[in-house]
Each structure stands twice: as C-alpha cells, then as structure tokens.
C-alpha cells in the first residue's frame, strides 16, 4: 500500500504515534486490525519496474545470448548475478544459505552466487548469496540491471537503442532532410 507520513506525536505513555495518509479506502482493514498487535514496515516508496523496462531487458538478453552463444535463460541468470539486486529479508538483512557441495544449486534456485566454501565436520559446503527475480525488482533495481545489460551489449558491439529511440532518430533525420 502506498501512503505518506503526516505526523509524529507522543501519547501519554511517551510512546510515539505516527499518522499515515493512505491512497485507498482502508476502513475495512482498519476495523479488522484495530487494537491488534501489528508488524509494521515503513519504507520509502519505489515504483515497481515497468513492463516496458522488462520487455527491453529481455530484448537485450536475447541479443547478448545470440552474440555470446548460449540460451536466453543462461544469459538472464548471468546478468542478474552480475548486476541484479541482492534479496533482503523484512529487516533488511541480505539473504543467503549454504548447501553441501554435492548439491547442484541451480536445481533449487538460479539467481545465486557462491561467495565461500567451508568445511564442517569433514564435509564441504558452498555458501550462496541470493538475488531477486526480475519481477520482484523495483524501478531503481531494474534500471541498474538494464544498465549492466546495456554495458555488456555495447562491449559486444550490439545496438542498444530502444525501438522508440530509433524511431525518434529516424523522425529527426527526416525532418532535417537527411
């Protein structure tokens, strides 16, 4: 839910009271939750990534995969690991896990990067950092991923302009008689 912090005051017990303005009708939820103990998570709003940004990213993935050789999925996984956003829990802690070295992590989750190998009781374990899936990224995280894909594509000599940019270039050239 999206909203805005409006005020901060102190109650008689010196507990702080936060006033929040929300952008939709909250009356039904308010009646249901009033008086209950709640888990509250207030953080700065970021727009979800747009569908056009997602489509453009997948166009770049396809071009990079064709140039480098390999599948679109392998290329997407590589780009997310290189330029994607680390997954965080509700308290802002980076998400990771360890598995026995004998386990193929790609059968469990593709967007992970091994950062350490440890031996415990004579067994080897790989430690992994977890990256967000692209559909869970906000607009800032998606922009960073797309910037990384653009950089990779340019290094490979791939055209990175969007169809809209190319159309503007053509329109501008036609207006100027070129």
PDB file of C-alpha atoms in Angstrom:
ATOM      1  CA  UNK A   1       0.000   0.000   0.000  1.00  0.00           C
ATOM      2  CA  UNK A   2       1.217   3.470  -0.798  1.00  0.00           C
ATOM      3  CA  UNK A   3       0.905   6.431   1.544  1.00  0.00           C
ATOM      4  CA  UNK A   4       2.600   9.368   3.179  1.00  0.00           C
ATOM      5  CA  UNK A   5       3.834  10.077   6.711  1.00  0.00           C
ATOM      6  CA  UNK A   6       1.877  13.064   8.015  1.00  0.00           C
ATOM      7  CA  UNK A   7       2.678  13.452  11.682  1.00  0.00           C
ATOM      8  CA  UNK A   8       4.534  12.259  14.747  1.00  0.00           C
ATOM      9  CA  UNK A   9       3.315  12.857  18.295  1.00  0.00           C
ATOM     10  CA  UNK A  10       3.736  11.397  21.764  1.00  0.00           C
ATOM     11  CA  UNK A  11       0.993   9.666  23.720  1.00  0.00           C
ATOM     12  CA  UNK A  12       0.528   9.922  27.478  1.00  0.00           C
ATOM     13  CA  UNK A  13       2.762   6.864  27.978  1.00  0.00           C
ATOM     14  CA  UNK A  14       5.563   8.569  25.948  1.00  0.00           C
ATOM     15  CA  UNK A  15       5.025   6.089  23.132  1.00  0.00           C
ATOM     16  CA  UNK A  16       5.276   7.641  19.711  1.00  0.00           C
ATOM     17  CA  UNK A  17       2.223   7.907  17.478  1.00  0.00           C
ATOM     18  CA  UNK A  18       2.656   8.017  13.732  1.00  0.00           C
ATOM     19  CA  UNK A  19      -0.040   9.434  11.462  1.00  0.00           C
ATOM     20  CA  UNK A  20      -0.126   7.976   7.962  1.00  0.00           C
ATOM     21  CA  UNK A  21      -2.234   9.071   4.995  1.00  0.00           C
ATOM     22  CA  UNK A  22      -3.003   6.204   2.579  1.00  0.00           C
ATOM     23  CA  UNK A  23      -4.065   6.340  -1.050  1.00  0.00           C
ATOM     24  CA  UNK A  24      -7.031   3.948  -0.857  1.00  0.00           C
ATOM     25  CA  UNK A  25     -10.010   3.123   1.327  1.00  0.00           C
ATOM     26  CA  UNK A  26      -8.599   1.413   4.432  1.00  0.00           C
ATOM     27  CA  UNK A  27     -11.755   1.403   6.629  1.00  0.00           C
ATOM     28  CA  UNK A  28     -12.472  -2.324   6.394  1.00  0.00           C
ATOM     29  CA  UNK A  29      -8.876  -3.337   7.217  1.00  0.00           C
ATOM     30  CA  UNK A  30      -8.776  -0.722   9.997  1.00  0.00           C
ATOM     31  CA  UNK A  31     -11.877  -2.168  11.663  1.00  0.00           C
ATOM     32  CA  UNK A  32     -10.450  -5.690  11.399  1.00  0.00           C
ATOM     33  CA  UNK A  33      -6.965  -4.750  12.726  1.00  0.00           C
ATOM     34  CA  UNK A  34      -7.838  -2.060  15.316  1.00  0.00           C
ATOM     35  CA  UNK A  35      -6.428  -2.971  18.731  1.00  0.00           C
ATOM     36  CA  UNK A  36      -4.331  -5.880  17.381  1.00  0.00           C
ATOM     37  CA  UNK A  37      -0.587  -6.079  17.746  1.00  0.00           C
ATOM     38  CA  UNK A  38       0.909  -5.447  14.289  1.00  0.00           C
ATOM     39  CA  UNK A  39       4.131  -5.915  12.403  1.00  0.00           C
ATOM     40  CA  UNK A  40       4.840  -2.526  10.827  1.00  0.00           C
ATOM     41  CA  UNK A  41       7.252  -1.963   7.958  1.00  0.00           C
ATOM     42  CA  UNK A  42       7.510   1.626   6.748  1.00  0.00           C
ATOM     43  CA  UNK A  43       9.970   2.274   3.941  1.00  0.00           C
ATOM     44  CA  UNK A  44      10.405   4.727   1.119  1.00  0.00           C
ATOM     45  CA  UNK A  45       8.153   4.084  -1.858  1.00  0.00           C
ATOM     46  CA  UNK A  46       9.751   2.966  -5.122  1.00  0.00           C
ATOM     47  CA  UNK A  47       7.782   2.419  -8.287  1.00  0.00           C
ATOM     48  CA  UNK A  48       7.621  -1.166  -9.473  1.00  0.00           C
ATOM     49  CA  UNK A  49       9.604  -1.764 -12.598  1.00  0.00           C
ATOM     50  CA  UNK A  50       7.595  -1.099 -15.747  1.00  0.00           C
ATOM     51  CA  UNK A  51       6.537  -3.736 -18.243  1.00  0.00           C
ATOM     52  CA  UNK A  52       8.352  -1.811 -20.989  1.00  0.00           C
ATOM     53  CA  UNK A  53      11.580  -1.918 -18.938  1.00  0.00           C
ATOM     54  CA  UNK A  54      11.123  -5.655 -18.515  1.00  0.00           C
ATOM     55  CA  UNK A  55      10.474  -6.110 -22.240  1.00  0.00           C
ATOM     56  CA  UNK A  56      13.562  -4.045 -23.136  1.00  0.00           C
ATOM     57  CA  UNK A  57      15.695  -6.100 -20.725  1.00  0.00           C
ATOM     58  CA  UNK A  58      14.533  -9.311 -22.425  1.00  0.00           C
ATOM     59  CA  UNK A  59      15.350  -7.893 -25.875  1.00  0.00           C
ATOM     60  CA  UNK A  60      18.884  -7.199 -24.626  1.00  0.00           C
ATOM     61  CA  UNK A  61      19.101 -10.684 -23.089  1.00  0.00           C
ATOM     62  CA  UNK A  62      18.141 -12.210 -26.439  1.00  0.00           C
ATOM     63  CA  UNK A  63      20.733 -10.159 -28.360  1.00  0.00           C
ATOM     64  CA  UNK A  64      23.502 -10.884 -25.832  1.00  0.00           C
ATOM     65  CA  UNK A  65      22.695 -14.611 -25.833  1.00  0.00           C
ATOM     66  CA  UNK A  66      22.816 -14.702 -29.628  1.00  0.00           C
ATOM     67  CA  UNK A  67      26.185 -12.928 -29.690  1.00  0.00           C
ATOM     68  CA  UNK A  68      27.836 -14.863 -26.843  1.00  0.00           C
ATOM     69  CA  UNK A  69      26.285 -18.209 -27.611  1.00  0.00           C
ATOM     70  CA  UNK A  70      24.078 -19.849 -25.030  1.00  0.00           C
ATOM     71  CA  UNK A  71      20.433 -19.688 -24.111  1.00  0.00           C
ATOM     72  CA  UNK A  72      18.402 -16.639 -23.151  1.00  0.00           C
ATOM     73  CA  UNK A  73      17.839 -18.178 -19.701  1.00  0.00           C
ATOM     74  CA  UNK A  74      21.566 -18.714 -19.064  1.00  0.00           C
ATOM     75  CA  UNK A  75      22.243 -15.134 -20.142  1.00  0.00           C
ATOM     76  CA  UNK A  76      19.464 -13.745 -17.933  1.00  0.00           C
ATOM     77  CA  UNK A  77      20.774 -15.667 -14.920  1.00  0.00           C
ATOM     78  CA  UNK A  78      24.308 -14.395 -15.570  1.00  0.00           C
ATOM     79  CA  UNK A  79      23.117 -10.754 -15.883  1.00  0.00           C
ATOM     80  CA  UNK A  80      21.019 -10.979 -12.683  1.00  0.00           C
ATOM     81  CA  UNK A  81      24.032 -12.378 -10.813  1.00  0.00           C
ATOM     82  CA  UNK A  82      26.286  -9.610 -12.189  1.00  0.00           C
ATOM     83  CA  UNK A  83      24.001  -6.573 -11.974  1.00  0.00           C
ATOM     84  CA  UNK A  84      20.873  -7.621 -10.069  1.00  0.00           C
ATOM     85  CA  UNK A  85      19.719  -6.769  -6.566  1.00  0.00           C
ATOM     86  CA  UNK A  86      20.513  -8.923  -3.554  1.00  0.00           C
ATOM     87  CA  UNK A  87      17.438 -10.312  -1.833  1.00  0.00           C
ATOM     88  CA  UNK A  88      16.752  -8.866   1.634  1.00  0.00           C
ATOM     89  CA  UNK A  89      14.527 -10.083   4.431  1.00  0.00           C
ATOM     90  CA  UNK A  90      11.896  -7.925   6.166  1.00  0.00           C
ATOM     91  CA  UNK A  91      14.591  -6.464   8.445  1.00  0.00           C
ATOM     92  CA  UNK A  92      16.893  -5.518   5.561  1.00  0.00           C
ATOM     93  CA  UNK A  93      19.346  -8.362   6.062  1.00  0.00           C
ATOM     94  CA  UNK A  94      20.913  -9.957   2.968  1.00  0.00           C
ATOM     95  CA  UNK A  95      19.533 -13.425   2.244  1.00  0.00           C
ATOM     96  CA  UNK A  96      21.907 -16.342   1.801  1.00  0.00           C
ATOM     97  CA  UNK A  97      22.220 -20.037   2.505  1.00  0.00           C
ATOM     98  CA  UNK A  98      24.677 -22.912   2.474  1.00  0.00           C
ATOM     99  CA  UNK A  99      24.372 -26.309   0.851  1.00  0.00           C
ATOM    100  CA  UNK A 100      26.519 -29.424   0.768  1.00  0.00           C
ATOM    101  CA  UNK A 101      28.970 -29.065  -2.140  1.00  0.00           C
ATOM    102  CA  UNK A 102      27.431 -32.172  -3.710  1.00  0.00           C
ATOM    103  CA  UNK A 103      24.111 -30.345  -4.335  1.00  0.00           C
ATOM    104  CA  UNK A 104      23.592 -28.621  -7.703  1.00  0.00           C
ATOM    105  CA  UNK A 105      22.183 -25.275  -6.535  1.00  0.00           C
ATOM    106  CA  UNK A 106      20.734 -24.481  -9.981  1.00  0.00           C
ATOM    107  CA  UNK A 107      18.109 -27.198  -9.396  1.00  0.00           C
ATOM    108  CA  UNK A 108      16.895 -25.224  -6.368  1.00  0.00           C
ATOM    109  CA  UNK A 109      17.154 -21.553  -7.392  1.00  0.00           C
ATOM    110  CA  UNK A 110      19.030 -19.995 -10.327  1.00  0.00           C
ATOM    111  CA  UNK A 111      19.821 -16.495  -9.035  1.00  0.00           C
ATOM    112  CA  UNK A 112      22.570 -17.238  -6.527  1.00  0.00           C
ATOM    113  CA  UNK A 113      26.296 -16.590  -6.350  1.00  0.00           C
ATOM    114  CA  UNK A 114      28.733 -18.704  -4.363  1.00  0.00           C
ATOM    115  CA  UNK A 115      30.834 -16.481  -2.104  1.00  0.00           C
ATOM    116  CA  UNK A 116      32.565 -19.050   0.118  1.00  0.00           C
ATOM    117  CA  UNK A 117      33.287 -22.748   0.572  1.00  0.00           C
ATOM    118  CA  UNK A 118      33.553 -24.095   4.106  1.00  0.00           C
ATOM    119  CA  UNK A 119      34.458 -27.410   5.638  1.00  0.00           C
ATOM    120  CA  UNK A 120      32.381 -28.574   8.579  1.00  0.00           C
ATOM    121  CA  UNK A 121      32.899 -31.976  10.194  1.00  0.00           C
ATOM    122  CA  UNK A 122      34.828 -33.173   7.152  1.00  0.00           C
ATOM    123  CA  UNK A 123      32.122 -32.101   4.635  1.00  0.00           C
ATOM    124  CA  UNK A 124      32.342 -29.254   2.135  1.00  0.00           C
ATOM    125  CA  UNK A 125      29.577 -26.650   1.945  1.00  0.00           C
ATOM    126  CA  UNK A 126      29.093 -23.835  -0.571  1.00  0.00           C
ATOM    127  CA  UNK A 127      27.713 -20.530   0.784  1.00  0.00           C
ATOM    128  CA  UNK A 128      25.449 -18.536  -1.543  1.00  0.00           C
ATOM    129  CA  UNK A 129      24.058 -15.014  -1.806  1.00  0.00           C
ATOM    130  CA  UNK A 130      20.508 -14.832  -3.182  1.00  0.00           C
ATOM    131  CA  UNK A 131      19.476 -12.343  -5.889  1.00  0.00           C
ATOM    132  CA  UNK A 132      15.949 -11.108  -6.561  1.00  0.00           C
ATOM    133  CA  UNK A 133      13.974 -12.402  -9.512  1.00  0.00           C
ATOM    134  CA  UNK A 134      13.416  -9.623 -12.056  1.00  0.00           C
ATOM    135  CA  UNK A 135       9.658  -9.444 -11.442  1.00  0.00           C
ATOM    136  CA  UNK A 136      10.364  -8.595  -7.776  1.00  0.00           C
ATOM    137  CA  UNK A 137      12.738  -5.692  -8.528  1.00  0.00           C
ATOM    138  CA  UNK A 138      11.676  -2.079  -8.079  1.00  0.00           C
ATOM    139  CA  UNK A 139      12.354   0.546 -10.763  1.00  0.00           C
ATOM    140  CA  UNK A 140      15.784   1.509  -9.360  1.00  0.00           C
ATOM    141  CA  UNK A 141      16.949  -2.110  -9.160  1.00  0.00           C
ATOM    142  CA  UNK A 142      15.645  -2.845 -12.658  1.00  0.00           C
ATOM    143  CA  UNK A 143      17.391   0.267 -14.009  1.00  0.00           C
ATOM    144  CA  UNK A 144      20.716  -0.976 -12.609  1.00  0.00           C
ATOM    145  CA  UNK A 145      20.152  -4.390 -14.204  1.00  0.00           C
ATOM    146  CA  UNK A 146      19.291  -2.809 -17.566  1.00  0.00           C
ATOM    147  CA  UNK A 147      22.336  -0.518 -17.357  1.00  0.00           C
ATOM    148  CA  UNK A 148      24.509  -3.606 -16.834  1.00  0.00           C
ATOM    149  CA  UNK A 149      22.878  -5.363 -19.791  1.00  0.00           C
ATOM    150  CA  UNK A 150      23.417  -2.266 -21.962  1.00  0.00           C
ATOM    151  CA  UNK A 151      27.079  -2.109 -20.928  1.00  0.00           C
ATOM    152  CA  UNK A 152      27.521  -5.806 -21.758  1.00  0.00           C
ATOM    153  CA  UNK A 153      25.734  -5.420 -25.097  1.00  0.00           C
ATOM    154  CA  UNK A 154      27.849  -2.407 -26.089  1.00  0.00           C
ATOM    155  CA  UNK A 155      31.036  -4.297 -25.234  1.00  0.00           C
ATOM    156  CA  UNK A 156      29.843  -6.964 -27.673  1.00  0.00           C
ATOM    157  CA  UNK A 157      29.057  -4.385 -30.379  1.00  0.00           C
ATOM    158  CA  UNK A 158      25.279  -4.814 -30.053  1.00  0.00           C
ATOM    159  CA  UNK A 159      22.825  -1.971 -30.828  1.00  0.00           C
ATOM    160  CA  UNK A 160      21.201  -0.934 -27.535  1.00  0.00           C
ATOM    161  CA  UNK A 161      18.745   1.778 -28.542  1.00  0.00           C
ATOM    162  CA  UNK A 162      15.089   1.002 -27.881  1.00  0.00           C
ATOM    163  CA  UNK A 163      12.652   0.935 -30.813  1.00  0.00           C
ATOM    164  CA  UNK A 164      11.264   4.263 -29.539  1.00  0.00           C
ATOM    165  CA  UNK A 165      14.728   5.855 -29.579  1.00  0.00           C
ATOM    166  CA  UNK A 166      15.409   4.541 -33.091  1.00  0.00           C
ATOM    167  CA  UNK A 167      12.043   5.941 -34.295  1.00  0.00           C
ATOM    168  CA  UNK A 168      12.898   9.373 -32.804  1.00  0.00           C
ATOM    169  CA  UNK A 169      16.264   9.332 -34.589  1.00  0.00           C
ATOM    170  CA  UNK A 170      14.556   8.473 -37.902  1.00  0.00           C
ATOM    171  CA  UNK A 171      11.894  11.168 -37.395  1.00  0.00           C
ATOM    172  CA  UNK A 172      14.563  13.751 -36.574  1.00  0.00           C
ATOM    173  CA  UNK A 173      16.617  12.805 -39.631  1.00  0.00           C
ATOM    174  CA  UNK A 174      13.553  13.008 -41.888  1.00  0.00           C
ATOM    175  CA  UNK A 175      12.643  16.475 -40.526  1.00  0.00           C
ATOM    176  CA  UNK A 176      16.153  17.676 -41.263  1.00  0.00           C
ATOM    177  CA  UNK A 177      16.124  16.218 -44.786  1.00  0.00           C
ATOM    178  CA  UNK A 178      18.756  13.577 -44.114  1.00  0.00           C
TER     179      UNK A 178
END
